[in-house]
CSV table of C-alpha atoms in Angstrom, one decimal:
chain,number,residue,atom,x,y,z
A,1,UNK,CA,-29.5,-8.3,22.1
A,2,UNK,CA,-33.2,-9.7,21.5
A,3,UNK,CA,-34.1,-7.6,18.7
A,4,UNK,CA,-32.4,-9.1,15.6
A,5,UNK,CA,-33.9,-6.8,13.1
A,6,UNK,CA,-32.4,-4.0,15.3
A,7,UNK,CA,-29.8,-5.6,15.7
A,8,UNK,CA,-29.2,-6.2,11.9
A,9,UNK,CA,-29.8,-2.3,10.9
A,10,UNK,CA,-26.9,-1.4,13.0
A,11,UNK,CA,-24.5,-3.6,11.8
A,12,UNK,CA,-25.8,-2.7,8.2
A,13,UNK,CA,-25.3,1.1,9.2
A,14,UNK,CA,-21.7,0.1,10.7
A,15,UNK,CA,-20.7,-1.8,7.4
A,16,UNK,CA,-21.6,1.8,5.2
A,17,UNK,CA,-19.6,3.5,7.5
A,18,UNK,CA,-16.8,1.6,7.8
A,19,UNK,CA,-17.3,1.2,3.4
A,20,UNK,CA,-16.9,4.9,3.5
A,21,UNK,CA,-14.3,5.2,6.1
A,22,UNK,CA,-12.2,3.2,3.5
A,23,UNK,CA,-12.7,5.2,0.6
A,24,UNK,CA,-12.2,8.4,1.8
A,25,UNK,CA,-9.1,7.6,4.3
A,26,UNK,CA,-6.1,5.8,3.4
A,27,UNK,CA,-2.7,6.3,3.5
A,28,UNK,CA,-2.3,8.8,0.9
A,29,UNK,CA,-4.1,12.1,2.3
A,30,UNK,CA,-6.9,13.1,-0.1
A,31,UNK,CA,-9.1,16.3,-0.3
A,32,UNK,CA,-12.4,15.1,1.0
A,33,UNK,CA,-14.4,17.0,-2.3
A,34,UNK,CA,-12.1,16.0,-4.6
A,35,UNK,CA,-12.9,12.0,-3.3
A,36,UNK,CA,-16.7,12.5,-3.7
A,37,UNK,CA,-16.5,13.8,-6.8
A,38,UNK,CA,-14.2,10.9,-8.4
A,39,UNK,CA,-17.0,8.7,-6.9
A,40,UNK,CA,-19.8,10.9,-8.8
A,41,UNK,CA,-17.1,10.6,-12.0
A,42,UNK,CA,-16.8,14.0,-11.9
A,43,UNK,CA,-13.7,14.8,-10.5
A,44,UNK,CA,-10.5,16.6,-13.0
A,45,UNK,CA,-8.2,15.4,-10.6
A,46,UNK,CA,-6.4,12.4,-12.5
A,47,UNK,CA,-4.3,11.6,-8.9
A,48,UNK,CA,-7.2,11.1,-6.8
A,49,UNK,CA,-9.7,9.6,-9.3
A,50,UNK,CA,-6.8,7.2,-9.7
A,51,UNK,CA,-6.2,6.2,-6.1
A,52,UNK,CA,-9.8,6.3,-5.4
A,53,UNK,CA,-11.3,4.4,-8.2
A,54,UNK,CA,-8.7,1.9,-9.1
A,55,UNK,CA,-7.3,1.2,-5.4
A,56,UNK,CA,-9.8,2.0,-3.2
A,57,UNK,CA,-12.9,1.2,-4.2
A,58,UNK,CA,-11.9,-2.4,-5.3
A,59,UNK,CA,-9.8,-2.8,-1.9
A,60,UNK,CA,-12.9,-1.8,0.2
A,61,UNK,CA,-15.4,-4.3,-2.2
A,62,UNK,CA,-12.8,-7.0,-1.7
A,63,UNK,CA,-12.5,-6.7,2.0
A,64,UNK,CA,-16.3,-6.6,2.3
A,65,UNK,CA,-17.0,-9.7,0.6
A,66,UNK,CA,-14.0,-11.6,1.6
A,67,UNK,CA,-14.9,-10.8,5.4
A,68,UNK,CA,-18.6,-11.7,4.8
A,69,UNK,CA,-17.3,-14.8,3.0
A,70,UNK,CA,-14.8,-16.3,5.2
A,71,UNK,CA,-16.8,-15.2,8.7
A,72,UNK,CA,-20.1,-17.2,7.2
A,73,UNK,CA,-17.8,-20.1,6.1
A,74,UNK,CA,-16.5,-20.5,9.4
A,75,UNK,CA,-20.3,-20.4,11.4
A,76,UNK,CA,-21.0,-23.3,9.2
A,77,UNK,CA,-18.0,-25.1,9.5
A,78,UNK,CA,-18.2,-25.0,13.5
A,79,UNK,CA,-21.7,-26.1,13.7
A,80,UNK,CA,-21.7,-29.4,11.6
A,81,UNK,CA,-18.4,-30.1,13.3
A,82,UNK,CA,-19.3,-29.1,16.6
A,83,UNK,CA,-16.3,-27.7,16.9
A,84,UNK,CA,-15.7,-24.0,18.5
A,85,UNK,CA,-12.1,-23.5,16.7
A,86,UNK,CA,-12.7,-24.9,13.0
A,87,UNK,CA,-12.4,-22.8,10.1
A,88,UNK,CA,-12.0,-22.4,6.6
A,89,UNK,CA,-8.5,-23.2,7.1
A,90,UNK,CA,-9.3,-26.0,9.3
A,91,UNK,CA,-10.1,-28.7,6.4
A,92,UNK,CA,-7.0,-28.1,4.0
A,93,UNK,CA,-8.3,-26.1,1.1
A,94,UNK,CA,-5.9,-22.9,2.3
A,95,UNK,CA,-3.0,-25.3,2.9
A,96,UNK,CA,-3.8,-26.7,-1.0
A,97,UNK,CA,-3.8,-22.9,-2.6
A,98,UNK,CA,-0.8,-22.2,-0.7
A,99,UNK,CA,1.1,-25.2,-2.4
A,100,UNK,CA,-0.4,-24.3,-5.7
A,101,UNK,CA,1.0,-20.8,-5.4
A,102,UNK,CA,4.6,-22.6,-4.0
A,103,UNK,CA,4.6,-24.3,-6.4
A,104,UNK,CA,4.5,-21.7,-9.1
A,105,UNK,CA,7.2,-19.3,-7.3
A,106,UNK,CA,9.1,-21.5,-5.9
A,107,UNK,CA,10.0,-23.7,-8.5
A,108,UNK,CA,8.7,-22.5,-12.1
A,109,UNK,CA,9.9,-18.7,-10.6
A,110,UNK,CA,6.5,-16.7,-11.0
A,111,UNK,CA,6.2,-17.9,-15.0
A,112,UNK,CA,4.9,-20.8,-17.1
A,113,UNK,CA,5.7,-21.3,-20.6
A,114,UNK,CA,3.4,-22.9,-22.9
A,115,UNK,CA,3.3,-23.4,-26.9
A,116,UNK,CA,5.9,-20.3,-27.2
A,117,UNK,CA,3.9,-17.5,-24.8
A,118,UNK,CA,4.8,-16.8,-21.3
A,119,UNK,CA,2.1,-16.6,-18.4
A,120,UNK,CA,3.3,-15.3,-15.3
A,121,UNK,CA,1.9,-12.6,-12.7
A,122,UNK,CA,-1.5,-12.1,-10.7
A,123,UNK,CA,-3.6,-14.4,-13.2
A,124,UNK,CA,-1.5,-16.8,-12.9
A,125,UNK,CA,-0.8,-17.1,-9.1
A,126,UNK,CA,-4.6,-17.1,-9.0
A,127,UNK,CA,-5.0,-20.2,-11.3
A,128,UNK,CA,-2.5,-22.0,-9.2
A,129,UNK,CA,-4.1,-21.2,-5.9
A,130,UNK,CA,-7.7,-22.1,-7.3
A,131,UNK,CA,-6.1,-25.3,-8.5
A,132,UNK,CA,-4.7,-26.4,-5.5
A,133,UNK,CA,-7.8,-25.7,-3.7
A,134,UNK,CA,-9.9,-27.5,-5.6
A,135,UNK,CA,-7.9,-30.5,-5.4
A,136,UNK,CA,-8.1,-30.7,-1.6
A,137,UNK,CA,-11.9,-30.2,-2.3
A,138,UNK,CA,-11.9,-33.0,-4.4
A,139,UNK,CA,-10.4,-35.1,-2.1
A,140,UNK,CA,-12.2,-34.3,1.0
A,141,UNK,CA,-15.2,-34.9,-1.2
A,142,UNK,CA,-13.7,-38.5,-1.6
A,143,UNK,CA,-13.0,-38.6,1.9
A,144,UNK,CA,-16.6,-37.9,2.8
A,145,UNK,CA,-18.0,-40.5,0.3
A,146,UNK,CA,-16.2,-43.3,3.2
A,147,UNK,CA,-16.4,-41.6,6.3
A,148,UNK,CA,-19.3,-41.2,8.3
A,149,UNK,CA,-18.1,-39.2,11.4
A,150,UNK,CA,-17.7,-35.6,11.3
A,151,UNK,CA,-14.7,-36.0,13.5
A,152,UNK,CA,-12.8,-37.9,11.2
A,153,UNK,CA,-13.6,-35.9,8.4
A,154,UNK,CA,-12.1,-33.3,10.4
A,155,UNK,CA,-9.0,-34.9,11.9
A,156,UNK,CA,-8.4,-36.0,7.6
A,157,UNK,CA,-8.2,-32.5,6.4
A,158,UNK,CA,-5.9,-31.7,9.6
A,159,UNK,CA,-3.3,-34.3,7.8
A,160,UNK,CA,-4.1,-33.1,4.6
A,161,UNK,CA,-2.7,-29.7,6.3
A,162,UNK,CA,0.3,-31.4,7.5
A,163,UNK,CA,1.3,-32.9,4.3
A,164,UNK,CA,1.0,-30.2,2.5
A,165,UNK,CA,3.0,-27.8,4.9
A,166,UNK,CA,5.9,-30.8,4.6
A,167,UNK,CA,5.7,-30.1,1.1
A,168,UNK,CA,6.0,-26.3,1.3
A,169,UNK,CA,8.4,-26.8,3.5
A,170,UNK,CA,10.6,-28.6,1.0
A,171,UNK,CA,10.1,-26.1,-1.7
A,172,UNK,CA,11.0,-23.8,0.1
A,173,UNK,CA,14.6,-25.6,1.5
A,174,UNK,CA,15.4,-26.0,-2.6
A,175,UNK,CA,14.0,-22.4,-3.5
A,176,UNK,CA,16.0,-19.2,-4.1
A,177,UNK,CA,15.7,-16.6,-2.0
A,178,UNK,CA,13.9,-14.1,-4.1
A,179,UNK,CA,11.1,-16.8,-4.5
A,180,UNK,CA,10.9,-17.4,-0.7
A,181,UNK,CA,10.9,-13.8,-0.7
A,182,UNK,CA,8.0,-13.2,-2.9
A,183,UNK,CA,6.0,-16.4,-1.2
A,184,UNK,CA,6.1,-15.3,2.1
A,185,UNK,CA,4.5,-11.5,1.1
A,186,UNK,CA,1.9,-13.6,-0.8
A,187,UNK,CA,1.2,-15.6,2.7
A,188,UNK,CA,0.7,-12.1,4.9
A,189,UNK,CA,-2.5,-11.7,2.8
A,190,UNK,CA,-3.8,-8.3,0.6
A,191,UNK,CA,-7.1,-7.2,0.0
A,192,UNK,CA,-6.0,-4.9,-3.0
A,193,UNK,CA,-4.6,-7.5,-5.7
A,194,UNK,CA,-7.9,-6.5,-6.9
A,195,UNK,CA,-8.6,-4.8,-10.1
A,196,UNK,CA,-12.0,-3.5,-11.2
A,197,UNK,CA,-10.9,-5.7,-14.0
A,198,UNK,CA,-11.1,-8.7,-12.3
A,199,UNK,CA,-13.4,-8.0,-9.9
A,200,UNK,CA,-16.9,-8.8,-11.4
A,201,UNK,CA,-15.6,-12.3,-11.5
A,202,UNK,CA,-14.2,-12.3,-8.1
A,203,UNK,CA,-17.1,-10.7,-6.5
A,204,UNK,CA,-19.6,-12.9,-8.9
A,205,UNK,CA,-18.5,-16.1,-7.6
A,206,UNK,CA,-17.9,-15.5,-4.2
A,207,UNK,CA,-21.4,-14.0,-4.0
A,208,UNK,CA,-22.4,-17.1,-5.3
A,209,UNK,CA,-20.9,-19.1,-2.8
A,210,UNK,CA,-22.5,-17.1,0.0
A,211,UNK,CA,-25.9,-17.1,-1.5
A,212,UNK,CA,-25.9,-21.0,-1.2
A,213,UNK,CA,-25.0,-20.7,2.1
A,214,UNK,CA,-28.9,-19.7,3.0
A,215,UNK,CA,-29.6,-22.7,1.4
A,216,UNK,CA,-28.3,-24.7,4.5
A,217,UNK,CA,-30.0,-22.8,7.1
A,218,UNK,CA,-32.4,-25.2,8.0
A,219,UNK,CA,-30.1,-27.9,7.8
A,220,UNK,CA,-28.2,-26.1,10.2
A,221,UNK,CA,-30.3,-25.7,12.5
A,222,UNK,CA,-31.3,-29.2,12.8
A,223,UNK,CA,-27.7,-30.6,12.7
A,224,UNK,CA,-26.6,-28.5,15.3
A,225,UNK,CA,-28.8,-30.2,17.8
A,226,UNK,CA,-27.3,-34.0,16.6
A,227,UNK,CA,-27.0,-36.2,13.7
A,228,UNK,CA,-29.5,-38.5,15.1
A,229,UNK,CA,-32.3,-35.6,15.2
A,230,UNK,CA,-31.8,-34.1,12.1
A,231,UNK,CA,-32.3,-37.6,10.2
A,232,UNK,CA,-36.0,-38.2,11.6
A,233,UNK,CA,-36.3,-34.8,10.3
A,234,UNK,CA,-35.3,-35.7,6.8
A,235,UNK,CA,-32.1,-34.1,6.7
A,236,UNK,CA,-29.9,-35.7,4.1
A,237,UNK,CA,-26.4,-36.1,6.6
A,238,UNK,CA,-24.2,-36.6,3.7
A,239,UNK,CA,-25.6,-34.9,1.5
A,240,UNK,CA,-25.7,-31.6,3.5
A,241,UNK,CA,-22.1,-32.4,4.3
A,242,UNK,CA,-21.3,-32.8,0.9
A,243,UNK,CA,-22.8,-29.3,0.2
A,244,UNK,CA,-21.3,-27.7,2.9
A,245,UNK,CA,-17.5,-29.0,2.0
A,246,UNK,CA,-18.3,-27.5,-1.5
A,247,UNK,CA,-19.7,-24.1,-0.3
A,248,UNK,CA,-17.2,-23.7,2.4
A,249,UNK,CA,-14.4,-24.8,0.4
A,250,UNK,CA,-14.9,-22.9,-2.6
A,251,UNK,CA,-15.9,-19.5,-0.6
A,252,UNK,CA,-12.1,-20.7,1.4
A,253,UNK,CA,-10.6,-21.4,-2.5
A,254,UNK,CA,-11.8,-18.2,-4.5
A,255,UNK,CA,-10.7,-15.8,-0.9
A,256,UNK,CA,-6.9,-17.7,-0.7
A,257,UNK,CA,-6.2,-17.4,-4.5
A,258,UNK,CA,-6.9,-13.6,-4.7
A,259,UNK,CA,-5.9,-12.1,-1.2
A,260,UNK,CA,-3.8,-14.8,0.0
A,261,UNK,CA,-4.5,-17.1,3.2
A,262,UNK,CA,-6.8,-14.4,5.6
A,263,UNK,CA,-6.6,-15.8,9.5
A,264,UNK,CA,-8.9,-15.5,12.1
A,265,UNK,CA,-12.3,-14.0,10.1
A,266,UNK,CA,-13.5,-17.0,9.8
A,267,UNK,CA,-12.8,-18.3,12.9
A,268,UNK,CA,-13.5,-14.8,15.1
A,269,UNK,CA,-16.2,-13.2,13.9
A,270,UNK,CA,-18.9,-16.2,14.4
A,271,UNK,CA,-18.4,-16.1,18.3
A,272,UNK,CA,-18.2,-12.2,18.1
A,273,UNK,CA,-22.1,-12.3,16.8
A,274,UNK,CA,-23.0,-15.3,18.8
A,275,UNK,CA,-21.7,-13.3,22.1
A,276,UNK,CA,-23.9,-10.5,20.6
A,277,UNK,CA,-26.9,-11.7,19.7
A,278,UNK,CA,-27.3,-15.0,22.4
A,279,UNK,CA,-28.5,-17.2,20.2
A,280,UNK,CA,-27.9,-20.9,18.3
A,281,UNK,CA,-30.4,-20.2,15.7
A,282,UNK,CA,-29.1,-19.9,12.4
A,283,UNK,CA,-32.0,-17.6,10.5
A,284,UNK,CA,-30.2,-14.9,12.9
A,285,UNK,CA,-26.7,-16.4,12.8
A,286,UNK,CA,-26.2,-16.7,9.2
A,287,UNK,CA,-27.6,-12.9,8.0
A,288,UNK,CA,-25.4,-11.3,11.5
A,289,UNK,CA,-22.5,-13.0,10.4
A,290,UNK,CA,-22.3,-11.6,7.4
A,291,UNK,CA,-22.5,-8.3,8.5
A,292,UNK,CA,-20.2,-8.9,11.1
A,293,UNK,CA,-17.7,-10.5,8.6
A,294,UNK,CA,-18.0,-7.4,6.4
A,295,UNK,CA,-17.6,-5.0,8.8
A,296,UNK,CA,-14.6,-6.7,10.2
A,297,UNK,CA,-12.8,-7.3,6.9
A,298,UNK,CA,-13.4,-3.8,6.5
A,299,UNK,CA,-12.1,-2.7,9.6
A,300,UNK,CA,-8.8,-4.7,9.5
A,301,UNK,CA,-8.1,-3.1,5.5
A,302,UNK,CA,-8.3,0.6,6.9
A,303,UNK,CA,-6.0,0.0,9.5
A,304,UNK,CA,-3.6,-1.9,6.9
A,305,UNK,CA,-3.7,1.8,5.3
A,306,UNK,CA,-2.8,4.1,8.4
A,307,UNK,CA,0.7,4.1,7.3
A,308,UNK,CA,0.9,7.7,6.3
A,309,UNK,CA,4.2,6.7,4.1
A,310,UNK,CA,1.9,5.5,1.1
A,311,UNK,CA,1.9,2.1,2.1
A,312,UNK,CA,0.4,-0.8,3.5
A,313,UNK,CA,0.9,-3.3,6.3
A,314,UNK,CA,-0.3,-7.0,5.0
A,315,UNK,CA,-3.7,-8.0,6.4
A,316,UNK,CA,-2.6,-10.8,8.4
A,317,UNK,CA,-0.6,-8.7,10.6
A,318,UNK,CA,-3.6,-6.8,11.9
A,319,UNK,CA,-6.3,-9.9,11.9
A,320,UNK,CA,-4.7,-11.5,15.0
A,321,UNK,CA,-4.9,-8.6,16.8
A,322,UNK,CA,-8.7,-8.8,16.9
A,323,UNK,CA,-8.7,-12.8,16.5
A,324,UNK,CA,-6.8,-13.9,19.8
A,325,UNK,CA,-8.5,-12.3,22.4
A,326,UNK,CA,-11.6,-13.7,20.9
A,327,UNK,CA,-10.4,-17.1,20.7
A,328,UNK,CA,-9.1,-16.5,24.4
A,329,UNK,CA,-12.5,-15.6,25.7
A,330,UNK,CA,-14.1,-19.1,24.0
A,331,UNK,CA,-11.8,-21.4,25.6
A,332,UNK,CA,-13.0,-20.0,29.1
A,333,UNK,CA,-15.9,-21.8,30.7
A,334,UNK,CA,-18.9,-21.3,28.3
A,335,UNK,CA,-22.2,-19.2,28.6
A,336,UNK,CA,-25.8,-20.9,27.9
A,337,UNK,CA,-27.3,-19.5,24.5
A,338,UNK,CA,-31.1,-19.0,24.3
């Protein structure tokens, strides 16, 4: 499509309609009144308010932003690396909150005691995954500091992933099997570990995160067509790289410790909009892909809820589903952009 404005409305349109697809279906049937009116906070109905308000609304806000954040995270990620199949994922940073989290159910059981009080649950599952994350962060920063190629920047996080599978792996071999158990439904990824409680600092630092990512629009767009050009054009190399490890992995880090590792949205959605709009510039890329991301995010939590049992099937069963046949269609003989 040529028009991006167009272009943008509609995918803005889609992403309301597919925010209010999710809070007024689900897998618990709800009168269609009864759900506006717990949205006015009007509603008597204590069932509905409930479900609506406390597990839908959050669920639906979490799959927005974490769509929007991982999708935008992966655009950036495959332009400075000039690499079609890099993602979030990609550089370590899920592989480091997933050995954080294995670490704390797999060998302290879900609980940490401290000067006589107990932690334990969401909270701290979230601290361990945001810790692990930021170490690999840290160290890829390091990395970057000595390397000069994006390549091997690249091919270092990969064996950061590796290691840190090896170690998962070993926890897992000397872990009971409720803690396996409990590890592996933390893997499949859920969008509605979610409070409203803890959303306004979910939502306030991811949204962070994605607002810096228009920062590095321009950079973008000059990286994108080499190293070389964007230097006589007074792009900092490594310093935007810096920026973008930090960005990208802290959008990656704050997504992995609340929802769990989420596949393919970041590595999908940017060659869904790409095929879409035909173009390589990123003051188009960046706003589509967010819109995209959301919409997608959004899309993959309703059909998590279709179960009409009252439950919910994790989110990584239903990204792939979507994710390969894009993938598929990339690896076949490219098309020109404009």
């Amino acid at each position: 499509m040529k028009n991006p404005a167009l272009l943008s409305a509609l995918l803005l349109l889609t992403m309301l309609s597919m925010f209010m697809v999710n809070l007024f279906f689900g897998s618990i049937h709800l009168d269609f009144g009864e759900v506006l009116l717990s949205l006015l906070g009007r509603s008597e109905d204590s069932v509905t308010r409930f479900v609506v308000i406390e597990s839908r609304l959050p669920q639906a806000i979490t799959a927005l932003l974490c769509g929007a954040g991982l999708a935008v995270s992966g655009l950036l990620l495959q332009t400075v690396f000039h690499n079609p199949l890099a993602d979030p994922s990609i550089l370590g940073v899920n592989s480091g909150a997933s050995l954080g989290v294995a670490f704390v159910m797999l060998v302290l059981g879900g609980s940490f005691a401290a000067e006589g009080s107990t932690i334990g649950g969401f909270l701290l599952i979230v601290a361990a995954a945001f810790s692990g994350a930021i170490c690999i962060i840290m160290l890829l920063l390091l990395f970057s500091r000595y390397v000069k190629g994006n390549t091997t920047l690249l091919i270092a996080g990969i064996m950061v992933s590796y290691l840190t599978s090896s170690v998962i792996s070993l926890l897992n071999y000397s872990a009971t099997e409720q803690g396996v158990h409990s590890y592996i439904i933390w893997g499949l990824g859920n969008f509605g570990g979610i409070g409203l409680k803890n959303m306004p600092m979910f939502a306030g630092a991811l949204l962070l995160c994605i607002g810096l990512t228009i920062t590095l629009i321009k950079p973008l767009n000059a990286l994108q067509l080499g190293s070389s050009y964007a230097r006589n054009l007074g792009v900092n190399i490594r310093r935007t790289r810096s920026m973008l490890l930090v960005v990208t992995g802290f959008i990656a880090a704050i997504t992995t410790a609340f929802c769990g590792p989420i596949s393919f949205i970041g590595l999908a959605v940017p060659h869904i909009v790409r095929l879409i709009c035909r173009t390589a510039n990123h003051r188009v890329l960046v706003p589509l892909t967010l819109l995209t991301g959301a919409i997608v995010g959004l899309f993959c939590n309703w059909l998590c809820t279709l179960p009409a049992d009252g439950t919910t099937i994790p989110i990584n069963v239903v990204t792939p589903f979507f994710g390969v046949p894009v993938i598929v269609y990339v690896l076949l003989p490219k098309r020109g952009l404009d």
